[in-house]
mmCIF file of C-alpha atoms in Angstrom:
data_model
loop_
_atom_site.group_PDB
_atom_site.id
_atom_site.type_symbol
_atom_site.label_atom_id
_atom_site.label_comp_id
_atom_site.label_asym_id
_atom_site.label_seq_id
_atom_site.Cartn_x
_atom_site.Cartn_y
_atom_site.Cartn_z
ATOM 1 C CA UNK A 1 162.857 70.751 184.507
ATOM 2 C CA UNK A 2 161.395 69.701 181.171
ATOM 3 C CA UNK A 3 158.091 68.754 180.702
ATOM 4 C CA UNK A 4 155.820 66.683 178.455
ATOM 5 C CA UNK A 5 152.009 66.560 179.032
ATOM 6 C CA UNK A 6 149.603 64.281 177.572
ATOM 7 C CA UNK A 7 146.058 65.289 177.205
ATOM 8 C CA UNK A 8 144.393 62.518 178.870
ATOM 9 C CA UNK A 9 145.679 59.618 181.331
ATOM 10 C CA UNK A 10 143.106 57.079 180.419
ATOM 11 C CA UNK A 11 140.604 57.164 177.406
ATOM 12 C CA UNK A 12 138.228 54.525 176.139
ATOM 13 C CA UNK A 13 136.672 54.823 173.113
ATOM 14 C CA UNK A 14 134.837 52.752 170.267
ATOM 15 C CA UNK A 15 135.650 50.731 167.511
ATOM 16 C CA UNK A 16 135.643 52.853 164.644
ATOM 17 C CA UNK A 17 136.549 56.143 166.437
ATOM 18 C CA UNK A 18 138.929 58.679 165.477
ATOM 19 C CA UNK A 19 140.850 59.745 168.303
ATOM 20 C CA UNK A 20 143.030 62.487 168.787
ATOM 21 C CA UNK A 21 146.460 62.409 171.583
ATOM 22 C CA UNK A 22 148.069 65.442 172.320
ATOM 23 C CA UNK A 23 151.581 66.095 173.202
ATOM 24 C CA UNK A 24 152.905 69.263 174.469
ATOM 25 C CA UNK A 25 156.287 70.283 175.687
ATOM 26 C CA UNK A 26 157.992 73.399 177.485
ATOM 27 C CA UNK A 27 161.096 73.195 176.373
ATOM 28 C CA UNK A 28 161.166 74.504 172.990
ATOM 29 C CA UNK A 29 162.979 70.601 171.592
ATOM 30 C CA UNK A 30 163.221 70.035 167.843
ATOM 31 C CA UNK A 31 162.272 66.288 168.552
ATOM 32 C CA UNK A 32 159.007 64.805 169.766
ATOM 33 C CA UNK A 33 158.593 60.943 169.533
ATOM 34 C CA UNK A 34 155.133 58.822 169.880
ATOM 35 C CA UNK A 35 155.517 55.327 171.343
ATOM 36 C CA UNK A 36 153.263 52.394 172.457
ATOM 37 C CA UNK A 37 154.424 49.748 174.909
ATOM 38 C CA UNK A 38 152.580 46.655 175.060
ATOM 39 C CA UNK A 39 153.400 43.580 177.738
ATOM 40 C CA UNK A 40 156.132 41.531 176.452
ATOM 41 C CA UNK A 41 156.800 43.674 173.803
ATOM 42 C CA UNK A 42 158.584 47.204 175.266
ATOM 43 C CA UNK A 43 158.186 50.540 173.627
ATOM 44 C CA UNK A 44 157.699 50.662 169.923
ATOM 45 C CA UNK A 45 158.064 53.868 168.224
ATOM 46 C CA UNK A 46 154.898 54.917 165.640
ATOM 47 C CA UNK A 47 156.258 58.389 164.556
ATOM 48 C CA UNK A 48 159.430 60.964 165.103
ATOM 49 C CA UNK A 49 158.915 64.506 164.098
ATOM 50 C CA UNK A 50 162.428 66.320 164.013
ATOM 51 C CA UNK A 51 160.832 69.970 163.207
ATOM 52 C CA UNK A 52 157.284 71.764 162.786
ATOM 53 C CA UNK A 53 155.620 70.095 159.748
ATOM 54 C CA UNK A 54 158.200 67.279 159.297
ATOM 55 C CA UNK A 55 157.383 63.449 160.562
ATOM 56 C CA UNK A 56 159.298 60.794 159.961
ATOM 57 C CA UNK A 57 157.749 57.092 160.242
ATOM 58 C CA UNK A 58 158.653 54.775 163.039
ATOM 59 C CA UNK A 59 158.633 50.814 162.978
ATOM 60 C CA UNK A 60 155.058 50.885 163.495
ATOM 61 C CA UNK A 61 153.199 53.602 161.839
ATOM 62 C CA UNK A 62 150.164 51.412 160.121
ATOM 63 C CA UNK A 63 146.994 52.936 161.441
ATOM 64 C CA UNK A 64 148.259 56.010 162.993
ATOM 65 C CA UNK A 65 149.164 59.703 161.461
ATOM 66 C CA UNK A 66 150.398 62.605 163.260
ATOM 67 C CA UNK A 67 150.580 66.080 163.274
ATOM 68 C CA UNK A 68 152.786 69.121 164.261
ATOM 69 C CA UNK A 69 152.076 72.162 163.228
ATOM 70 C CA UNK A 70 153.825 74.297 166.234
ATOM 71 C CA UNK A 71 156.940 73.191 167.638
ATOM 72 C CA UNK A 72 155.664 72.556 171.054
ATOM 73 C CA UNK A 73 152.693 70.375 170.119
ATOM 74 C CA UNK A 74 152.979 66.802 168.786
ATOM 75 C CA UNK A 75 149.695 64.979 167.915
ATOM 76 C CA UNK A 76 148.705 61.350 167.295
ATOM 77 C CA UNK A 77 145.717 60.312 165.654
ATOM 78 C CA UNK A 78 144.307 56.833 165.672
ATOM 79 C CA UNK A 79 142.120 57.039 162.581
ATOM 80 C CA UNK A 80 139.697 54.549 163.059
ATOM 81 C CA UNK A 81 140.319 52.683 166.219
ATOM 82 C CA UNK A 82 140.561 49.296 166.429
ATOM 83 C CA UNK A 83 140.699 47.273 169.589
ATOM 84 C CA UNK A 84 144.549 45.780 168.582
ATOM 85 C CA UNK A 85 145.379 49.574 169.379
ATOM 86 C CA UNK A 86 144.238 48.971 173.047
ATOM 87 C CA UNK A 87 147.357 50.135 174.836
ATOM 88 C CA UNK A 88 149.825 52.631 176.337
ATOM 89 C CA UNK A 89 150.865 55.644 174.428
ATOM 90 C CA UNK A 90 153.649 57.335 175.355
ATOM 91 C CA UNK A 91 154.857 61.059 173.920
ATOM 92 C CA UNK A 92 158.755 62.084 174.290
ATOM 93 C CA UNK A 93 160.844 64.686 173.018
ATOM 94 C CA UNK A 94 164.349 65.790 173.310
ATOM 95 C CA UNK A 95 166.511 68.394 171.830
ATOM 96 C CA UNK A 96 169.469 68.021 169.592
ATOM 97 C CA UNK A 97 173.259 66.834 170.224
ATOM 98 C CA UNK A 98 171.932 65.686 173.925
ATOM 99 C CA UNK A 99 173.183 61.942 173.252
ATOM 100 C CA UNK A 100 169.313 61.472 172.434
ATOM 101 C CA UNK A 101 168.559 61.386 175.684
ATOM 102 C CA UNK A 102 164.502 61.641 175.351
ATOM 103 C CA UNK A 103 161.686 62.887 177.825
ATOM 104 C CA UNK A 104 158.437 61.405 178.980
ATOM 105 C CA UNK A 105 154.819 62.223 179.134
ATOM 106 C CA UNK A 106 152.722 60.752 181.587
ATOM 107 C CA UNK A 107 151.513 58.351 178.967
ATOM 108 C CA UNK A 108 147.527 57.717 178.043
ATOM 109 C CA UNK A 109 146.135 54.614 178.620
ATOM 110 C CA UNK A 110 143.931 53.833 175.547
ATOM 111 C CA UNK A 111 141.220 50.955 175.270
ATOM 112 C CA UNK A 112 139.371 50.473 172.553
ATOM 113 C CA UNK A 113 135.983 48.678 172.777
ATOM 114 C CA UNK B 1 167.894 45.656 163.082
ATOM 115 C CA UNK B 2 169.662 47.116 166.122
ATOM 116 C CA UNK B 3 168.627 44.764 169.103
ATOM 117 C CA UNK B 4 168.904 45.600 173.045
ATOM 118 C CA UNK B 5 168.670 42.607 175.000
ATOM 119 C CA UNK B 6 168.301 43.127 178.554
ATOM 120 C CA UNK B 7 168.219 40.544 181.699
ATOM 121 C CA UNK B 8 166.884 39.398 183.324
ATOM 122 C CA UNK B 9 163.780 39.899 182.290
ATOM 123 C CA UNK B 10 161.515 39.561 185.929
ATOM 124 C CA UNK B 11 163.643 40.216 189.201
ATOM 125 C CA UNK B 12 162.302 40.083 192.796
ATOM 126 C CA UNK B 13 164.045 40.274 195.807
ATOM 127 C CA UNK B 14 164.336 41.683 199.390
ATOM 128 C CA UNK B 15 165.502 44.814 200.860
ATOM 129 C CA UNK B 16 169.017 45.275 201.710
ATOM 130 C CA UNK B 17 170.273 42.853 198.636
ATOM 131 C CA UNK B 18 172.475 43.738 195.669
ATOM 132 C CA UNK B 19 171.572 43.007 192.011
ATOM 133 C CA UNK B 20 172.776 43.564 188.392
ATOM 134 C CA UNK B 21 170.613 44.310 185.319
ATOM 135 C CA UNK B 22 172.054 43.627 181.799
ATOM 136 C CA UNK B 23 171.723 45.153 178.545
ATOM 137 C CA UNK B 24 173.258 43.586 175.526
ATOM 138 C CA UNK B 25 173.743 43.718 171.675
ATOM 139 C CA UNK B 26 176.102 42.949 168.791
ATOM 140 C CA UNK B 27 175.993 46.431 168.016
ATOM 141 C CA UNK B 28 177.789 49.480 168.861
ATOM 142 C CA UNK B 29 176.359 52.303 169.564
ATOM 143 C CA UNK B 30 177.381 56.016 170.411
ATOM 144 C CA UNK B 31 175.259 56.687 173.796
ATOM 145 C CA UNK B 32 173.093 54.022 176.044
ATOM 146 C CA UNK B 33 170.709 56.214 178.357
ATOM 147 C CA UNK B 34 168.847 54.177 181.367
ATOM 148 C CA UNK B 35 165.715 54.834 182.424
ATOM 149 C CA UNK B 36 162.800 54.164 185.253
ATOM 150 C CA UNK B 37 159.076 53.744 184.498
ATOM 151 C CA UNK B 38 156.563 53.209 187.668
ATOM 152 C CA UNK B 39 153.122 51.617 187.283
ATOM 153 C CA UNK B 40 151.064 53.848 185.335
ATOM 154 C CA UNK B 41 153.596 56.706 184.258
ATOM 155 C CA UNK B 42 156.197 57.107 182.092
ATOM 156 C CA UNK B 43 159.846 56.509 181.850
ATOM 157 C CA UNK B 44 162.326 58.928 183.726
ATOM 158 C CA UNK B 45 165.765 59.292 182.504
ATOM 159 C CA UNK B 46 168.211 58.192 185.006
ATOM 160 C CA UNK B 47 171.457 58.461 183.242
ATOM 161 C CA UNK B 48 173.552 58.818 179.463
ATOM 162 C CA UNK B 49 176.763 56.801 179.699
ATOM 163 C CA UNK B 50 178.892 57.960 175.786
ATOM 164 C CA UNK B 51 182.340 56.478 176.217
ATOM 165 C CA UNK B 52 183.471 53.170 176.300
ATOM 166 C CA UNK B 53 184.242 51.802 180.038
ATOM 167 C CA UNK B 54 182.618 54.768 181.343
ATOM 168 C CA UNK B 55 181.378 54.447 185.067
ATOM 169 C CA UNK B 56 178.237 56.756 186.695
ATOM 170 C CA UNK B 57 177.297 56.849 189.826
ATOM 171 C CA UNK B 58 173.615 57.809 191.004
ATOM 172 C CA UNK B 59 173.607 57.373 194.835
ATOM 173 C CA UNK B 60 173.185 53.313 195.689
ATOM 174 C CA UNK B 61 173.361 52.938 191.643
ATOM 175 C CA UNK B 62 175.949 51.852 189.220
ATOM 176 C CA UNK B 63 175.955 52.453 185.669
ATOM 177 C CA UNK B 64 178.847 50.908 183.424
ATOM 178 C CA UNK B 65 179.436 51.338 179.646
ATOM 179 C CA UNK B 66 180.857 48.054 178.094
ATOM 180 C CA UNK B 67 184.875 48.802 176.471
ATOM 181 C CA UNK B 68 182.927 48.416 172.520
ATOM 182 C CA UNK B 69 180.175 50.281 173.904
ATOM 183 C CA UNK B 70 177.858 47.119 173.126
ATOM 184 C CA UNK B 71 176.744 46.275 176.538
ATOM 185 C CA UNK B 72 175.792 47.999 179.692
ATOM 186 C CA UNK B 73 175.317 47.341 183.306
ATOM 187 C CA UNK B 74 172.891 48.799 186.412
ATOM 188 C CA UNK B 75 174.148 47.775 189.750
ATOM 189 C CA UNK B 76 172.061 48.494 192.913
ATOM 190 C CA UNK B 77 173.306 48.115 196.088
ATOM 191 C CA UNK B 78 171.430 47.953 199.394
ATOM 192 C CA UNK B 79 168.388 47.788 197.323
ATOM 193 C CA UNK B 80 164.740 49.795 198.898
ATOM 194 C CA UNK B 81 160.983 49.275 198.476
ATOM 195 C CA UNK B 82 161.443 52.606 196.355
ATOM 196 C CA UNK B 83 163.715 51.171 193.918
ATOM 197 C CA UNK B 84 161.205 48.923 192.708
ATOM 198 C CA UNK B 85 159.955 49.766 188.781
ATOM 199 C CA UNK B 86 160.787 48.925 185.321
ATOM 200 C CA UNK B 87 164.001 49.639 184.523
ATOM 201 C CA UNK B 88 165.016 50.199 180.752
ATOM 202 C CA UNK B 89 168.105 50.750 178.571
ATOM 203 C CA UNK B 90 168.111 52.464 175.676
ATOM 204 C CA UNK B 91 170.985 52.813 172.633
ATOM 205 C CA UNK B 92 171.356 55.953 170.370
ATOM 206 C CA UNK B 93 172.547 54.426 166.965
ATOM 207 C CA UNK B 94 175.159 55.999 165.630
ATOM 208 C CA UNK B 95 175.801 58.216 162.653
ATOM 209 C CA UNK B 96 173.467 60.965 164.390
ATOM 210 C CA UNK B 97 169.951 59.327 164.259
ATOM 211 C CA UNK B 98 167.719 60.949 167.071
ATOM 212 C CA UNK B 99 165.543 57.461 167.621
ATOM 213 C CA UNK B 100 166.547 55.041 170.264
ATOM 214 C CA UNK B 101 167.054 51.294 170.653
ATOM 215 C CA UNK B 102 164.366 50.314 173.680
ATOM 216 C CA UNK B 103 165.298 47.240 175.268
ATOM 217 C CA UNK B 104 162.084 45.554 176.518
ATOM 218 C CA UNK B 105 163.253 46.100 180.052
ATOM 219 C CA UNK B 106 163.876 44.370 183.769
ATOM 220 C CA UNK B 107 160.655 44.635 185.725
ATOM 221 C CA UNK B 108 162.142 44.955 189.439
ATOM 222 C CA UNK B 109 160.380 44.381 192.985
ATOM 223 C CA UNK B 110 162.149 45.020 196.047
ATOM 224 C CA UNK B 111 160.054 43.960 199.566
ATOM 225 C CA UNK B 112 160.453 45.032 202.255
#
């Protein structure tokens, strides 16, 4: 079975902050995707890496970078948290010519005070 | 802008019933995927349906492809306690793009 692992299931930190999510996956995929998903408002993606070093933005990349420098390890970083980034983050990743089809972390449930 | 519409949006009913969940758009595209997120965890791919009119069958579930591969349908039948989640579609757009469509989902409670 593949699997995605999140560093941390719930985090709170401070306005101001920078905060780091990490994504890790087993199964050796090219892709690795970083979501939020907000009530009312599904999953929006923030960045898509599609190999080590290469990152691609998503529809909502303001405030947010990323990072892969090995192919099993996707990170996020928030770099000065505001509390409008309160929310679920989500990591996926899925290899090549599978349809898309994508695979879930756990997720991390951010608030920002 | 690729759009997934699905409905309906909030669905609760009791154990034993049938029910449909929709997901629409004006666009075509070369793979819908369905998926189930639980309180507090992510989503878990339930199936891929690629050709048009395509039919899969995952126990007391029923997945269906639209003909123009626009639209797809999730029918449950007999529905159970642990059925009850959020239950997304999602669209791979064609001409080989690895990012998905989300639609925003059909949050579903079954009681028992």
């Amino acid at each position: 079975d593949v699997k995605v692992t999140q560093s941390s299931r719930y985090l709170v930190k401070r306005t101001g902050e920078k905060v780091f999510l990490e994504c890790v996956q087993d199964m050796d995929h090219e892709n690795m995707f970083w979501y939020r998903q907000d009530p009312g408002l599904g999953l929006r993606l923030i960045y898509f890496s599609y190999d080590v070093k290469m990152k691609e933005k998503g529809d909502i990349p303001e405030g947010y970078s990323v990072s892969r420098e090995k192919k099993e390890r996707f990170s996020l970083i928030l770099e000065s948290a505001s509390t409008n980034q309160t929310s679920m983050y989500l990591c996926a990743s899925s290899p090549p010519d599978r349809n898309g089809e994508q695979y879930f972390g756990p997720g991390t449930r951010l608030t920002v005070t | 802008t690729q759009l997934l519409e699905q409905s309906p949006q909030f669905l609760s009913i009791q154990e034993g019933e049938n029910l449909t969940v929709y997901c629409n758009s004006s666009s075509v595209f070369s793979s819908l995927q369905w998926y189930r997120q639980e309180p507090g965890e992510g989503p878990v791919l339930l199936v891929t349906v690629v050709t048009g009119g395509e039919v899969k069958k995952l126990k007391r579930l029923t997945f269906q492809f639209g003909d123009a591969r626009k639209d797809s349908s999730l029918h449950i039948t007999a529905a159970q306690p642990g059925d009850t989640g959020l239950y997304l579609c999602a669209g791979a757009r064609q001409g080989g793009s690895e990012k998905l469509v989300f639609g925003k989902g059909t949050k579903l409670t079954v009681n028992p």
